[in-house]
Coordinates of C-alpha atoms in Angstrom, one line a residue:
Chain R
X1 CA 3.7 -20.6 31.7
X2 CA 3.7 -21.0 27.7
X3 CA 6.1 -19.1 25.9
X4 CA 7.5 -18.9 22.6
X5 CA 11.4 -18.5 21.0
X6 CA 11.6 -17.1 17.4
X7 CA 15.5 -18.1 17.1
X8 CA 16.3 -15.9 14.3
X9 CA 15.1 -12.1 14.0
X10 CA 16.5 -12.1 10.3
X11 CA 16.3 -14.3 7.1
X12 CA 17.1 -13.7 4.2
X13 CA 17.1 -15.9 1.3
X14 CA 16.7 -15.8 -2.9
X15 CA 13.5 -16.1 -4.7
X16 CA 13.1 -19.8 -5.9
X17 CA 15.0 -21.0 -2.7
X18 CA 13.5 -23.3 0.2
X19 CA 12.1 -20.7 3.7
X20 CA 12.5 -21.7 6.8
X21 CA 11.5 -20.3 10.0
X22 CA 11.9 -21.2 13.3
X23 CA 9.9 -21.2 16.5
X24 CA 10.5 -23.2 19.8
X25 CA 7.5 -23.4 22.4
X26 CA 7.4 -23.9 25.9
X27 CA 4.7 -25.5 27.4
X28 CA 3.5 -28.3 29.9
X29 CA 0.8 -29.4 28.0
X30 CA -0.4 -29.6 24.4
X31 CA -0.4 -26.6 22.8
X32 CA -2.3 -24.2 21.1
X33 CA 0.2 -22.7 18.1
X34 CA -0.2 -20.0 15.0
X35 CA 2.0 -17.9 12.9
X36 CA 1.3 -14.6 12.0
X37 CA 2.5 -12.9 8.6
X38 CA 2.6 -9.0 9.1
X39 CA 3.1 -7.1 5.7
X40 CA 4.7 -3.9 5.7
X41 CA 2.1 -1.2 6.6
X42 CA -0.3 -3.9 7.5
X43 CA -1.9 -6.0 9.8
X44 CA -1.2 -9.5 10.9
X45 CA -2.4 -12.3 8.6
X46 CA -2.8 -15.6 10.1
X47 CA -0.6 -18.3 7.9
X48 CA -1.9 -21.6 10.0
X49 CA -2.3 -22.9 13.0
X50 CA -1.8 -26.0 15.1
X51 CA -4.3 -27.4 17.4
X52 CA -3.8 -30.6 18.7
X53 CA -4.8 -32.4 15.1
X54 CA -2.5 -33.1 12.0
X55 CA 1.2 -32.5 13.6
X56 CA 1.9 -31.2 9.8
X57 CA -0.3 -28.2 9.4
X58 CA -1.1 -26.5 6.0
X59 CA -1.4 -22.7 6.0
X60 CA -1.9 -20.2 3.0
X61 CA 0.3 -19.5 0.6
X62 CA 2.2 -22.9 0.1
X63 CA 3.7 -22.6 4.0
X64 CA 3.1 -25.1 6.4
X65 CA 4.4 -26.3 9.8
X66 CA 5.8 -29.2 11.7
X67 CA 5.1 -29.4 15.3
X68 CA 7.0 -31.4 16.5
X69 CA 6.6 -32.7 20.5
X70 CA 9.8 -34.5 20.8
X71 CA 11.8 -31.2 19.7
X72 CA 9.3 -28.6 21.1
X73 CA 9.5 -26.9 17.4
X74 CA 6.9 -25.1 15.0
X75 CA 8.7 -24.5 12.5
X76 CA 7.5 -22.9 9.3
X77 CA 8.7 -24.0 5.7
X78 CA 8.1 -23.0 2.0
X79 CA 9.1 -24.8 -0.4
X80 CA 10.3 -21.9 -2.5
X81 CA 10.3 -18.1 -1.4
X82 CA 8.4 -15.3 -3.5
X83 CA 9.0 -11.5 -3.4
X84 CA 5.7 -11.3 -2.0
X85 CA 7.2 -13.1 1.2
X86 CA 8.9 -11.0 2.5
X87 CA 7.4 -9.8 5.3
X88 CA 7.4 -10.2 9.7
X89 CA 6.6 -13.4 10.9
X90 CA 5.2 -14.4 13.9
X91 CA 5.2 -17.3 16.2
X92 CA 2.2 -17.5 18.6
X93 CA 0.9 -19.7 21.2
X94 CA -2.0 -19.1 24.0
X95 CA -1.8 -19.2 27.3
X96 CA -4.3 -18.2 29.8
X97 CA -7.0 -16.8 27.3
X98 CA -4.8 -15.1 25.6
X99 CA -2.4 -14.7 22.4
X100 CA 1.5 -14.5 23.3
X101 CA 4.0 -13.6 21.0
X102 CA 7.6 -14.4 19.9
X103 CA 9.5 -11.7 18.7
X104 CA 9.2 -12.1 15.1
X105 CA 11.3 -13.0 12.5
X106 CA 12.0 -10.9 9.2
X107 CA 12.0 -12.4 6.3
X108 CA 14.1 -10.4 3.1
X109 CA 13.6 -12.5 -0.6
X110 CA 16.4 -11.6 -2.7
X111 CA 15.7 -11.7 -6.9
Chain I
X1 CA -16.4 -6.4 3.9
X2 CA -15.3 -8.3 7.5
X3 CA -12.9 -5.9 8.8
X4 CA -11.3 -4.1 12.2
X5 CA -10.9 -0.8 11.3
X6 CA -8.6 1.6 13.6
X7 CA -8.5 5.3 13.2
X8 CA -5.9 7.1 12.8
X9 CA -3.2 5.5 11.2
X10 CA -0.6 7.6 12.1
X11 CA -0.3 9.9 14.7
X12 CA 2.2 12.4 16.2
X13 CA 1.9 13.9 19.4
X14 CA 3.0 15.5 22.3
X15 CA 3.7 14.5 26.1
X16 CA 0.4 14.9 28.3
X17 CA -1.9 15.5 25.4
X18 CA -4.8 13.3 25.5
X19 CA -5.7 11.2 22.7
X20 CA -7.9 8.2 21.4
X21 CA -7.2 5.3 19.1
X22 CA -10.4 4.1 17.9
X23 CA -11.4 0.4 16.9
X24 CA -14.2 -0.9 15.3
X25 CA -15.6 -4.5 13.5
X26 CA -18.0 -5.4 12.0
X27 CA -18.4 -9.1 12.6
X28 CA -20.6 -9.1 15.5
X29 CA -17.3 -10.5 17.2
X30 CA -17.5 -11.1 21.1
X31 CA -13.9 -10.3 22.1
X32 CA -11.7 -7.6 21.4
X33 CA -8.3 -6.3 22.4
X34 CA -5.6 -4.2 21.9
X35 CA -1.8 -5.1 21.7
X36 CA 1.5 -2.9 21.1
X37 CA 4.3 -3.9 19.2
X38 CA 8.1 -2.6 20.2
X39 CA 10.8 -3.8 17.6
X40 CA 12.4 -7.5 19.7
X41 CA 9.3 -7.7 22.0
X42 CA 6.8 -9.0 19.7
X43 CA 3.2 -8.2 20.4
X44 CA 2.2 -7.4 24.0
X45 CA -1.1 -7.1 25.2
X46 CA -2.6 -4.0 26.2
X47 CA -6.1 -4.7 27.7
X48 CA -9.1 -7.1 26.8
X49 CA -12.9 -7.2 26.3
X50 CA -14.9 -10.3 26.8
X51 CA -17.7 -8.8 25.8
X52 CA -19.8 -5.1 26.5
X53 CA -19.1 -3.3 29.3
X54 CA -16.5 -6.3 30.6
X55 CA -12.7 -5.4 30.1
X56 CA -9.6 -6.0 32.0
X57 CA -6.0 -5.6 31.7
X58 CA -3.1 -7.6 29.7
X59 CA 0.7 -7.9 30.2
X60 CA 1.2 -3.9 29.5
X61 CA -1.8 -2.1 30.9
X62 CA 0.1 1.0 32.7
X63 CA -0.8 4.5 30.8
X64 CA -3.6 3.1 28.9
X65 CA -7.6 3.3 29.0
X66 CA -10.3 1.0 27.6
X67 CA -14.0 1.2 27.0
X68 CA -16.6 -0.7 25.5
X69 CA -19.7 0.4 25.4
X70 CA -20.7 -1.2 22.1
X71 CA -20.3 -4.5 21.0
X72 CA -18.2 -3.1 17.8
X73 CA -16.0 -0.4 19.6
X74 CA -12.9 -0.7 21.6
X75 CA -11.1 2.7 21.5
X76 CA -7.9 2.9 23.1
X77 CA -7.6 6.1 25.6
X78 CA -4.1 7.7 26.6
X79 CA -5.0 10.5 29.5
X80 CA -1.5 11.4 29.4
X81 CA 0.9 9.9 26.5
X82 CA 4.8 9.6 27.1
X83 CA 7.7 8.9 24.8
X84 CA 7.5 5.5 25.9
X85 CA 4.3 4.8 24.7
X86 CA 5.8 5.6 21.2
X87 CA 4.5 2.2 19.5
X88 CA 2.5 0.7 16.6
X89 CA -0.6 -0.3 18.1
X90 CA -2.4 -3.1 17.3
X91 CA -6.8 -4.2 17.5
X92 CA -7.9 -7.3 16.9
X93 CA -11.6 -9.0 17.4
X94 CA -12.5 -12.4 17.2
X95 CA -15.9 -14.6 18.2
X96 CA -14.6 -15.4 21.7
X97 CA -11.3 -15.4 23.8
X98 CA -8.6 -17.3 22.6
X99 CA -8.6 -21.1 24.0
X100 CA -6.1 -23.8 23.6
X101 CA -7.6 -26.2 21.7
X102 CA -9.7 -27.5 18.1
X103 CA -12.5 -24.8 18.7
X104 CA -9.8 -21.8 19.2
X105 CA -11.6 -18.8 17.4
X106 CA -9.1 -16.9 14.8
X107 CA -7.9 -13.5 15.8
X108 CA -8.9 -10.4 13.0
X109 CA -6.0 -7.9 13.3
X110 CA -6.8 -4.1 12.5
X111 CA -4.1 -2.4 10.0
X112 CA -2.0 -0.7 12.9
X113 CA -1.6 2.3 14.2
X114 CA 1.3 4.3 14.6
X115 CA 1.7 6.7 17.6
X116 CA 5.2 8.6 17.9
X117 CA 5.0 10.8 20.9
X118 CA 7.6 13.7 21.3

């Protein structure tokens, strides 16, 4: 079975500073992985997503992600947070036809 | 606009009352389903719909009710709502079921609702 580990449920960091989020997958065969931004009040975004192509995966909003095979990682970077980043992120992978979720990580930008 | 649209956004109620979430797109999108969130859990799925007329449960089917009768409705039914179906509920549509792969179709999330239920 496929599964996903978000390994921090809070991060917070200054505006100007470097993001990073982190997602583990489990899986025993070449995934299928997203993350999810989730603004308060509304609904889930998709950033980017990873499908067997480019292991360095461009989203919106000057994220991307690394996956990484040899580490089982996805994790997602910015090069320097926003205000309007903070927000719930999500790490997602499929697994038999369907979307399965980590547990999400907050995200708090400090001024 | 392409959108899901879910209605209501909020909603209190009481144990046993019956109640409907409704869900709509307009993107002629084949698949549709429902997911809760609960705060450490992530998102869960509730039920699915492959197309009209054809659901079938997720992970978290117990207490719940689908239909889809129309290719752009997928209300959520709750014959008898508990406190522990207190939850934001989440619809999403997309062209097809999600498949691992280069052709996976993207997932359109409605704006949530909340259900508190005393």
């Amino acid at each position: 079975a496929q599964s996903v580990t978000q390994l921090d449920s809070h991060v917070s960091v200054s505006e100007g500073t470097p993001v990073l989020l982190r997602c583990n997958y489990s899986s025993s065969y070449s995934p299928s992985l997203f993350w999810y931004v989730q603004h308060p009040n509304k609904g889930l975004q998709l950033l980017l997503k990873y499908t067997s192509a480019a292991t360095l995966v461009k989203g919106i909003n000057g994220f991307e992600a690394e996956f990484k095979k040899s580490e089982t990682s996805f994790h997602l970077t910015k090069p320097s947070a926003h205000m309007s980043d903070a927000a719930e992120y999500f790490c997602v992978v499929i697994q038999g036809g369907k979307l399965i979720f980590g547990q999400g990580t907050e995200l708090s930008v400090k001024p | 606009e392409a959108q899901v649209t879910q209605n209501p956004r909020y909603l209190i109620t009481v144990t046993g009352k019956k109640l409907t979430v409704t869900c709509s797109q307009n993107m002629n999108h084949e698949y549709m389903s429902w997911y809760r969130q609960d705060p450490g859990l992530g998102l869960r799925q509730i039920y699915y719909s492959m197309n009209v007329e054809v659901t079938d449960k997720g992970d978290v089917p117990e207490g719940y009710k689908v239909s889809r009768k129309e290719k752009r409705n997928f209300p959520l039914i709750l014959e008898s709502p508990s406190p522990n179906q207190t939850s934001l509920y989440f619809c999403a549509s997309s062209l097809g079921p999600p498949i691992a792969g280069r052709g996976t179709y993207e997932q359109y999330f409605g704006p949530g609702t909340r259900l508190t239920v005393t």
